[in-house]
Structures are given as C-alpha cells and as structure tokens.
Short mmCIF file of C-alpha atoms in Angstrom, two decimals:
data_model
loop_
_atom_site.label_atom_id
_atom_site.label_comp_id
_atom_site.label_asym_id
_atom_site.label_seq_id
_atom_site.Cartn_x
_atom_site.Cartn_y
_atom_site.Cartn_z
CA MET A 1 134.68 88.10 114.00
CA ASP A 2 135.41 89.52 117.45
CA ASN A 3 134.16 93.10 117.90
CA SER A 4 137.65 94.04 119.07
CA GLU A 5 138.81 93.41 115.51
CA LEU A 6 136.22 95.75 114.00
CA VAL A 7 137.00 99.38 113.19
CA PRO A 8 134.82 101.78 115.26
CA VAL A 9 133.11 104.31 112.99
CA ILE A 10 130.57 107.11 113.15
CA ASN A 11 127.89 107.17 110.44
CA ILE A 12 126.66 110.59 109.39
CA GLY A 13 123.79 111.54 107.11
CA LEU A 14 121.94 114.55 105.78
CA ASN A 15 118.14 114.33 105.62
CA THR A 16 117.12 116.52 102.70
CA GLY A 17 113.64 115.01 102.44
CA ARG A 18 114.24 113.70 98.93
CA TYR A 19 114.25 109.95 99.72
CA ASN A 20 113.55 107.45 102.50
CA PHE A 21 116.24 108.69 104.85
CA ASP A 22 115.76 106.14 107.65
CA TYR A 23 116.06 103.28 105.15
CA ALA A 24 119.22 104.81 103.67
CA MET A 25 120.84 105.14 107.10
CA GLU A 26 119.96 101.54 108.01
CA GLU A 27 121.54 100.48 104.75
CA LEU A 28 124.65 102.55 105.49
CA LYS A 29 124.98 100.75 108.84
CA ALA A 30 124.74 97.37 107.08
CA LEU A 31 127.31 98.48 104.49
CA SER A 32 129.67 99.61 107.26
CA GLU A 33 129.34 96.26 109.00
CA ALA A 34 130.00 94.50 105.69
CA ASN A 35 133.31 96.40 105.59
CA ASN A 36 134.45 95.06 108.99
CA MET A 37 133.33 98.18 110.86
CA THR A 38 131.18 98.64 113.94
CA VAL A 39 128.98 101.75 114.15
CA VAL A 40 129.46 103.36 117.56
CA GLU A 41 127.37 106.45 116.87
CA THR A 42 125.09 107.93 114.21
CA ILE A 43 124.76 111.68 113.68
CA VAL A 44 122.19 113.21 111.33
CA GLN A 45 121.09 116.70 110.35
CA ASN A 46 118.05 118.07 108.55
CA LEU A 47 119.07 120.43 105.74
CA SER A 48 117.61 121.19 102.33
CA GLN A 49 121.03 120.62 100.77
CA PRO A 50 124.62 119.85 101.86
CA ILE A 51 126.88 122.68 102.98
CA ALA A 52 129.35 123.16 100.13
CA GLY A 53 132.50 123.13 102.24
CA THR A 54 131.74 120.73 105.08
CA TYR A 55 128.57 118.74 104.23
CA PHE A 56 127.17 119.43 107.72
CA GLY A 57 126.57 122.86 109.20
CA THR A 58 129.23 124.40 111.48
CA GLY A 59 127.56 123.43 114.76
CA LYS A 60 126.96 119.86 113.68
CA VAL A 61 130.57 119.50 112.48
CA GLU A 62 131.78 120.62 115.91
CA GLU A 63 129.43 118.08 117.52
CA LEU A 64 130.88 115.41 115.24
CA ARG A 65 134.42 116.35 116.29
CA ASP A 66 133.51 115.99 119.97
CA VAL A 67 131.77 112.64 119.44
CA VAL A 68 134.82 111.31 117.59
CA VAL A 69 136.93 112.11 120.63
CA ASP A 70 134.39 110.72 123.13
CA THR A 71 133.81 107.42 121.31
CA GLY A 72 137.31 106.80 120.01
CA ALA A 73 135.95 106.39 116.48
CA GLU A 74 138.64 105.85 113.88
CA VAL A 75 136.63 106.70 110.74
CA VAL A 76 133.63 108.84 109.80
CA VAL A 77 131.37 107.41 107.08
CA ALA A 78 128.97 109.72 105.22
CA ASN A 79 125.73 108.52 103.64
CA ASP A 80 126.26 110.57 100.47
CA GLU A 81 129.01 110.95 97.92
CA LEU A 82 131.13 113.85 99.14
CA THR A 83 133.24 116.25 97.15
CA PRO A 84 137.00 116.06 97.67
CA SER A 85 136.94 119.46 99.42
CA GLN A 86 134.20 118.32 101.82
CA ILE A 87 136.27 115.26 102.76
CA ARG A 88 139.42 117.36 103.17
CA ASN A 89 137.72 120.01 105.30
CA LEU A 90 135.95 117.48 107.53
CA GLU A 91 139.18 115.57 108.09
CA LYS A 92 140.94 118.77 109.16
CA ILE A 93 138.31 119.29 111.86
CA VAL A 94 137.54 115.77 113.11
CA LYS A 95 141.16 114.53 112.82
CA VAL A 96 140.20 111.06 111.49
CA PRO A 97 139.71 109.75 107.94
CA VAL A 98 136.36 110.50 106.30
CA MET A 99 134.84 108.02 103.82
CA ASP A 100 131.80 108.68 101.68
CA ARG A 101 129.17 106.14 100.61
CA THR A 102 130.75 105.55 97.22
CA GLY A 103 134.18 104.98 98.74
CA LEU A 104 132.65 102.55 101.24
CA ILE A 105 130.94 100.48 98.55
CA LEU A 106 134.10 100.45 96.46
CA ALA A 107 136.06 99.20 99.49
CA ILE A 108 133.55 96.40 100.04
CA PHE A 109 133.66 95.40 96.40
CA ALA A 110 137.47 95.44 96.43
CA ASN A 111 137.51 93.08 99.44
CA ARG A 112 134.87 90.73 98.00
CA ALA A 113 136.11 90.41 94.42
CA GLN A 114 137.34 86.86 93.74
CA SER A 115 137.39 86.29 89.99
CA ARG A 116 139.70 88.14 87.63
CA GLU A 117 136.68 89.74 85.99
CA ALA A 118 135.28 91.08 89.28
CA LYS A 119 138.68 92.38 90.37
CA LEU A 120 139.17 94.21 87.08
CA GLN A 121 135.67 95.69 87.23
CA VAL A 122 136.27 97.00 90.74
CA GLU A 123 139.66 98.41 89.75
CA LEU A 124 138.06 100.20 86.79
CA ALA A 125 135.37 101.70 89.04
CA LYS A 126 137.98 102.87 91.57
CA LEU A 127 140.06 104.56 88.88
CA GLN A 128 137.01 106.30 87.44
CA TYR A 129 136.07 107.44 90.95
CA GLN A 130 139.57 108.86 91.51
CA MET A 131 139.90 110.68 88.18
CA PRO A 132 137.77 113.78 88.94
CA ARG A 133 139.32 113.97 92.44
CA LEU A 134 142.91 114.29 91.27
CA HIS A 135 142.81 118.08 90.97
CA THR A 136 141.67 118.71 94.55
CA ALA A 137 143.93 116.05 96.03
CA MET A 138 146.99 117.40 94.20
CA ASN A 139 146.23 121.00 95.13
CA GLN A 140 145.86 119.93 98.76
CA ARG A 141 149.35 118.43 98.74
CA LEU A 142 150.70 121.50 96.95
CA ASP A 143 149.18 123.81 99.56
CA GLN A 144 150.76 121.74 102.32
CA GLN A 145 154.15 121.93 100.62
CA THR A 146 154.24 125.60 99.54
CA GLY A 147 151.51 127.44 101.40
CA THR A 148 148.93 129.57 99.61
CA SER A 149 150.56 133.00 99.79
CA ALA A 150 150.36 135.19 96.72
CA GLY A 151 154.15 135.68 96.50
CA GLY A 152 155.51 132.51 94.95
CA GLY A 153 152.29 130.54 94.95
CA PHE A 154 151.35 131.26 91.34
CA THR A 155 154.53 129.78 89.91
CA ASN A 156 154.24 126.74 92.13
CA ARG A 157 150.59 126.38 91.20
CA GLY A 158 151.62 126.20 87.57
CA ALA A 159 153.99 123.37 88.39
CA GLY A 160 151.21 121.72 90.34
CA GLU A 161 148.85 121.93 87.39
CA ALA A 162 151.48 120.21 85.24
CA GLN A 163 151.78 117.47 87.85
CA ILE A 164 147.98 117.11 87.94
CA GLU A 165 147.89 116.68 84.17
CA LEU A 166 150.65 114.08 84.40
CA SER A 167 148.74 112.18 87.09
CA ARG A 168 145.54 112.39 85.07
CA ARG A 169 147.26 110.89 82.05
CA THR A 170 148.72 108.13 84.25
CA VAL A 171 145.29 107.24 85.63
CA GLN A 172 143.78 107.37 82.13
CA ARG A 173 146.44 104.93 80.92
CA GLN A 174 145.58 102.64 83.82
CA ILE A 175 141.89 102.89 82.91
CA ASN A 176 142.64 102.03 79.29
CA HIS A 177 144.81 99.09 80.40
CA VAL A 178 142.10 97.68 82.69
CA ARG A 179 139.47 98.09 79.96
CA HIS A 180 141.72 96.19 77.55
CA GLU A 181 142.14 93.36 80.06
CA LEU A 182 138.40 93.31 80.66
CA LYS A 183 137.79 92.91 76.94
CA ASP A 184 139.93 89.76 76.96
CA VAL A 185 138.08 88.42 80.00
CA ASN A 186 134.72 89.28 78.49
CA LYS A 187 135.65 87.46 75.27
CA SER A 188 136.33 84.32 77.29
CA ALA A 189 133.05 84.75 79.18
CA ALA A 190 131.22 85.32 75.90
CA VAL A 191 132.57 82.02 74.53
CA LYS A 192 131.23 80.20 77.61
CA ARG A 193 127.85 81.91 77.22
CA GLN A 194 127.70 80.96 73.53
CA GLN A 195 128.43 77.34 74.45
CA ARG A 196 125.56 77.41 76.93
CA GLU A 197 123.25 79.12 74.44
CA ARG A 198 123.95 76.47 71.80
CA VAL A 199 122.48 73.92 74.18
CA GLN A 200 119.27 75.99 74.03
CA LEU A 201 118.42 75.63 77.70
CA PRO A 202 116.10 78.12 79.41
CA ASN A 203 117.98 80.67 81.52
CA VAL A 204 116.55 81.66 84.91
CA ALA A 205 118.27 84.52 86.77
CA LEU A 206 117.97 85.23 90.49
CA ILE A 207 118.04 88.99 91.05
CA GLY A 208 117.29 91.38 93.85
CA TYR A 209 118.62 93.36 96.77
CA THR A 210 121.82 92.08 98.32
CA ASN A 211 121.39 89.69 101.27
CA ALA A 212 117.80 88.80 100.35
CA GLY A 213 118.63 85.09 100.18
CA LYS A 214 119.39 84.50 96.49
CA SER A 215 122.44 82.35 97.14
CA THR A 216 120.61 80.27 99.77
CA ILE A 217 117.79 79.57 97.31
CA MET A 218 120.28 78.67 94.61
CA ASN A 219 122.08 76.22 96.88
CA GLU A 220 118.81 74.53 97.83
CA LEU A 221 118.01 74.05 94.14
CA ILE A 222 121.52 72.75 93.46
CA LYS A 223 121.18 70.21 96.27
CA ARG A 224 118.05 68.82 94.65
CA TYR A 225 118.66 69.18 90.95
CA GLY A 226 122.26 70.25 90.42
CA MET A 227 124.34 68.39 87.88
CA ASN A 228 127.26 68.75 90.27
CA GLU A 229 126.20 69.28 93.89
CA ASP A 230 129.63 70.40 95.10
CA LYS A 231 129.37 73.53 93.00
CA GLN A 232 127.37 75.46 95.57
CA VAL A 233 127.75 79.22 95.91
CA THR A 234 128.94 81.34 98.83
CA VAL A 235 126.35 82.19 101.46
CA LYS A 236 126.99 84.75 104.20
CA ASN A 237 124.67 86.98 106.19
CA MET A 238 126.13 90.22 104.89
CA LEU A 239 125.80 92.64 102.00
CA PHE A 240 127.71 91.71 98.84
CA ALA A 241 128.98 88.35 100.11
CA THR A 242 129.86 87.56 96.50
CA LEU A 243 130.25 89.68 93.37
CA ASP A 244 130.56 86.97 90.75
CA THR A 245 127.63 85.73 88.72
CA SER A 246 127.35 81.97 89.24
CA VAL A 247 125.69 79.78 86.60
CA ARG A 248 124.64 76.21 87.35
CA GLN A 249 122.74 73.62 85.28
CA LEU A 250 119.74 71.96 86.88
CA GLN A 251 118.01 68.78 85.73
CA PHE A 252 114.59 67.83 87.05
CA ASP A 253 113.20 64.35 87.56
CA ASP A 254 111.51 64.38 84.14
CA SER A 255 114.85 65.24 82.45
CA LYS A 256 113.96 68.87 81.75
CA LYS A 257 116.95 71.14 82.22
CA LEU A 258 117.61 74.85 82.76
CA LEU A 259 120.45 77.20 83.60
CA LEU A 260 120.17 79.04 86.92
CA SER A 261 122.15 82.24 87.54
CA ASP A 262 122.85 83.92 90.88
CA THR A 263 123.70 87.56 90.15
CA VAL A 264 125.39 90.25 92.25
CA GLY A 265 122.98 91.87 94.69
CA PHE A 266 121.72 95.41 94.30
CA VAL A 267 121.83 98.29 96.76
CA SER A 268 120.36 101.79 96.64
CA GLN A 269 122.54 104.63 95.38
CA LEU A 270 124.93 102.14 93.78
CA PRO A 271 127.80 104.26 92.38
CA THR A 272 127.44 104.98 88.68
CA THR A 273 130.97 103.71 88.05
CA LEU A 274 130.06 100.33 89.54
CA VAL A 275 126.78 100.09 87.65
CA GLU A 276 128.69 100.62 84.42
CA ALA A 277 131.53 98.27 85.38
CA PHE A 278 129.26 95.40 86.34
CA LYS A 279 127.04 95.47 83.27
CA SER A 280 128.87 92.49 81.81
CA THR A 281 128.52 90.58 85.09
CA LEU A 282 124.76 91.07 84.87
CA TYR A 283 124.61 89.77 81.30
CA GLU A 284 122.87 86.65 82.55
CA ALA A 285 120.01 88.73 83.95
CA ALA A 286 119.70 90.80 80.79
CA ASN A 287 119.38 87.64 78.65
CA ALA A 288 117.26 85.50 80.96
CA ASP A 289 114.06 83.79 79.95
CA LEU A 290 112.75 84.39 83.46
CA LEU A 291 113.79 86.75 86.26
CA VAL A 292 113.23 85.60 89.84
CA GLN A 293 113.26 88.68 92.06
CA VAL A 294 114.11 87.64 95.62
CA VAL A 295 112.88 90.01 98.35
CA ASP A 296 113.56 89.94 102.09
CA TYR A 297 109.96 89.61 103.32
CA SER A 298 111.02 90.28 106.92
CA SER A 299 112.43 93.72 106.11
CA PRO A 300 110.23 96.78 106.75
CA ASN A 301 112.06 98.37 103.80
CA ARG A 302 111.17 95.70 101.25
CA VAL A 303 109.19 98.13 99.07
CA ASP A 304 112.24 100.39 98.83
CA MET A 305 114.39 97.35 98.08
CA MET A 306 112.12 96.36 95.21
CA SER A 307 112.26 99.91 93.91
CA THR A 308 116.06 99.73 94.05
CA THR A 309 116.00 96.51 92.03
CA LYS A 310 113.73 98.02 89.39
CA GLN A 311 115.88 101.15 89.14
CA THR A 312 119.11 99.15 88.83
CA LEU A 313 117.64 96.93 86.11
CA ASN A 314 116.71 100.07 84.19
CA GLU A 315 120.19 101.52 84.65
CA ILE A 316 121.94 98.44 83.29
CA GLY A 317 119.54 98.18 80.37
CA VAL A 318 117.73 94.97 81.30
CA PRO A 319 114.58 94.76 79.16
CA ASP A 320 111.08 94.14 80.49
CA LEU A 321 111.43 90.38 80.94
CA PRO A 322 109.00 87.87 82.47
CA MET A 323 109.46 87.95 86.24
CA ILE A 324 108.17 86.29 89.37
CA THR A 325 108.62 87.81 92.83
CA VAL A 326 109.76 85.58 95.69
CA TYR A 327 109.19 86.99 99.16
CA ASN A 328 111.82 85.07 101.12
CA LYS A 329 112.53 84.80 104.87
CA ALA A 330 108.84 84.42 105.70
CA ASP A 331 109.92 82.30 108.67
CA LEU A 332 111.06 85.57 110.29
CA THR A 333 107.53 86.98 110.02
CA ASP A 334 104.05 86.01 111.26
CA ASN A 335 102.81 85.39 107.71
CA PRO A 336 101.85 81.88 106.55
CA TYR A 337 104.05 80.17 103.98
CA PRO A 338 104.46 78.84 101.41
CA SER A 339 101.71 80.64 99.53
CA ARG A 340 101.10 81.99 96.06
CA ALA A 341 99.16 84.86 94.51
CA GLY A 342 99.69 84.98 90.75
CA ASP A 343 103.36 85.64 90.01
CA GLU A 344 104.17 86.35 93.67
CA ILE A 345 105.06 83.65 96.19
CA VAL A 346 105.90 83.77 99.90
CA ILE A 347 108.51 81.25 101.05
CA SER A 348 111.35 80.42 103.37
CA ALA A 349 114.44 79.15 101.58
CA ASN A 350 115.04 76.73 104.44
CA ASP A 351 111.62 75.09 104.04
CA SER A 352 111.24 72.05 101.78
CA LYS A 353 107.63 72.82 100.78
CA SER A 354 108.65 76.38 99.90
CA ILE A 355 111.27 75.12 97.47
CA ASP A 356 108.66 72.75 96.01
CA LEU A 357 106.39 75.72 95.31
CA LEU A 358 109.21 77.78 93.82
CA VAL A 359 110.20 74.94 91.50
CA ASP A 360 106.57 74.48 90.39
CA VAL A 361 106.25 78.16 89.50
CA ILE A 362 109.59 78.27 87.67
CA ARG A 363 108.73 75.13 85.69
CA GLU A 364 105.30 76.55 84.84
CA LYS A 365 106.91 79.68 83.39
CA VAL A 366 109.93 78.34 81.53
CA PHE A 367 108.48 75.10 80.19
CA LYS A 368 105.12 76.48 79.08
CA ASN A 369 106.06 76.14 75.40
CA TYR A 370 106.69 72.40 75.62
CA VAL A 371 104.50 70.18 73.42
CA ASP A 372 103.74 66.47 73.34
CA ALA A 373 104.73 64.65 70.15
CA THR A 374 105.43 61.20 68.77
CA PHE A 375 108.56 60.79 66.64
CA LEU A 376 109.48 57.93 64.31
CA ILE A 377 113.24 58.12 63.81
CA PRO A 378 115.10 55.90 61.31
CA PHE A 379 117.81 53.77 62.88
CA ALA A 380 120.38 55.65 60.77
CA ASP A 381 119.54 58.86 62.67
CA GLY A 382 120.55 57.61 66.08
CA ASP A 383 121.96 61.04 66.99
CA VAL A 384 118.39 62.40 67.06
CA VAL A 385 117.36 59.66 69.48
CA SER A 386 120.34 60.52 71.70
CA TYR A 387 119.44 64.21 71.59
CA LEU A 388 115.83 63.58 72.62
CA ASN A 389 116.93 61.30 75.44
CA ASP A 390 119.22 64.07 76.74
CA HIS A 391 117.01 67.13 76.16
CA ALA A 392 113.39 66.00 76.18
CA THR A 393 111.02 64.31 78.59
CA VAL A 394 110.79 60.88 77.01
CA LYS A 395 107.58 59.08 78.00
CA SER A 396 108.02 55.89 75.97
CA THR A 397 110.38 54.28 73.49
CA ASP A 398 109.51 51.46 71.07
CA TYR A 399 111.59 49.81 68.37
CA VAL A 400 109.57 49.12 65.22
CA GLU A 401 110.50 48.02 61.75
CA ALA A 402 110.84 51.60 60.44
CA GLY A 403 112.97 52.84 63.33
CA THR A 404 112.73 54.13 66.90
CA LYS A 405 109.32 55.40 67.98
CA ILE A 406 109.52 57.95 70.81
CA GLU A 407 106.73 59.72 72.68
CA ALA A 408 108.21 62.81 74.29
CA GLU A 409 107.56 66.31 75.59
CA VAL A 410 109.82 68.77 73.75
CA THR A 411 110.29 72.50 73.33
CA ASP A 412 108.45 74.14 70.46
CA ILE A 413 111.89 74.85 68.92
CA ASP A 414 112.84 71.17 68.97
CA TYR A 415 109.37 70.27 67.71
CA GLN A 416 110.01 72.42 64.64
CA ARG A 417 113.59 71.20 64.35
CA PHE A 418 112.60 67.53 64.23
CA GLY A 419 109.25 68.07 62.54
CA LYS A 420 110.04 65.66 59.73
CA TYR A 421 110.07 62.77 62.23
CA VAL A 422 106.68 63.66 63.80
CA THR A 423 103.96 61.08 63.20
CA GLU A 424 100.22 61.66 63.35
#
C-alpha cells in the first residue's frame, strides 16, 4: 500500500517501569502499521502511574498538541487502555481522535475477521469494551447539550441517567444476541471437531506470537503432505493477518496421518474481552496432542514473546501439554540452521532441510506410541483390512487360507482395538 494511503499517527506511551517498555512500544508501532497507519512520531514519558485526567502530565500533553500540529497527525494512539475521561480530555486538547491500545487491537480484529465465528467474537469483544464506557460517553454528550451549571443541570442529569440505562440495556441485548449466535456457530464447529476426533488422528497445533511464521510453516507442510494442496492459509508480513483457526489433514509417505492447526497469533496485553471471546477459536490448541510454539528467532524481543505466549495459554486455560519450540526466521540471523537441542529446533521456514527436521521432530513426538504387529484377519472382516490400509503403516500383506495377513505399525489404541486379530 502506498504511504499516501496510510493514516499518519502519533504513538504515545507511559514508562512506569513495570514491564519491558521498549518492547511494548515497538509492538504498538507494529500494531499501528497493521491497522493501515504510519507512525510519524513517538512521544513517551516516565511516570510512576498515569495522570488520572489526561494520562500524560500537563507539559507533555501540551508537547503532544504541538507535535500533532507540526506533523499533521490525524490520530493519537496510546500504548495503554485509557479511561473514557482520559480519551475525552486528550481529544479536547490535541483536537484529533485518541485511540487506546485496546481500541486499536479491536479495530485490527474487526478488519481481519473473515469467518462468521471470528466476526461474532470481535463484535462481542467490542460490545463488552463499550459497556463500561457508556456512562462517560453519555454524560459528555449531555454536558455538550445542556452545560454543567447547577441551575437546571440536575433535572437534565436525571434524564441523562435514564438514557444511559436505556443504552446499557440496548447494548446488553446486543451482547446476549451475539452470544446466542455464537452458540449456534460453536455447535456447528463442535460437530466438525467431533467428526475429526472420531477418526482418532493426532492433533498438532501451531501456536505463538503473531507474525512469527506459523502460517508459512503450515503452508510448507501442506505443500508436502496436505491432502488438498490448494487449501493453504493466508500469509502476510503483518500482525494478525488471519484470526481463524485453520485445520488441515496431513499424510506422510508411510501413510501416517495427523491434523495440523494454525491458531490465531498472540500479542502482549491482549484485551481481556478478546481473550475470552477467542477461547473457542483456540479450542484446537487446548486439545492438541502436541503444541508447536513458533518464535521469531530474529527478534531481540523473542524472550518477551515467549512469555506472552505462556501467559496467554494460561489465560485461556490451555493445560500443560507436550510442546516443542521452533525458532523460526534463522535465515535473518547469523546462527546456523537447521539445528536441534532437545525439544528446541532452529529453522527457516523457507529452507527444505529445516522442514525435514521439523517433520522428524513432530513425527517423533506424536507417533511415539505406535507399535509393530502382525494381524490375521478373516476374509469376512474386510472392513478391518480397509481400516488398517487407511490408518496404519502397512509393511506387508499376504493372503493365506485363514484370511489376510498384515504386518503393520499401528497406534497403541488400534493395537488394543484389533487385539483379537494379533498373531504371535
């Protein structure tokens, strides 16, 4: 996109010393760019806590006002979630719209949502974000209409409070309606998950910070082993390029199969409303047999990114599942690749040998419970033969007088399931 089409914005942040501030501001810049904005200036201040009325101190707010004029910025974006009064007061001074971090992320999600489920989840998060802000927003309009003098203000304020309550009930009805629609969508998604689970295939979920390369890795695996190569996922060099969890079935050369999920990326300080809304989207991660955490190895903030991933998994209730860590984008560093140290590997998703290593590690983890067995299956039970041909690694097949003799590598579950056919 041409820079002339991007909205010029000023990013502002308050360094309170409670977290990695530089990392948070870099992330805010990336989030702004993901929302079709270009950051023309960044203004920060060191304070132990935000100023209640204006976020920044008086002098810094005046500096911000002057920079808005000098740069022609059209929006101010704050690194924290602001109170409605802070937004209102800042807008009065700087004369341009002010957006906080939560509002920015919600805007990105609203633009990216493609599926009905994602759109409903974003709408629910937006409504929940607006609910506690109704009182201040309504009072602001009331003040503009009637003034704040003591004379007739009290009576008008009473009318305003009634209007606020009416608006709150309207928003609550909208929230209830969206939740009801989401239940219907989730039922449909649950049916699809149950169908996949009945097949009893291992589930591998790609997780991690947004824009770490999960979708690129998934597409490389689909190219090699996908059951339908044209079902590749969206890849863009931006935060939150896609919000929908994509599930694809892979089949390896030895006929072993698994389900691979590409989940929505994480980001630090993800709004609580979005974490709650997207729990169902992250179902695949919560029920995976193996988590593959993808990390941008070229980023100086990768440790913070991994911390964000761990925190988000805890927030959405993902249990302590088996996990391997994939340090991707090694081609942008001076480190050798591909390489492995235990459950950690260093790769480049664009490198063939790297994908080979990743596949080897995934197979080692998810197929570790496979056992070798010889089955003698009566000709009348041809459905068992068909099942083994579709779901097991068949090494040999012989037809003898008593039936079909198959040597195969199967899961321990299938070994127990067809135990009566196992020969010594």
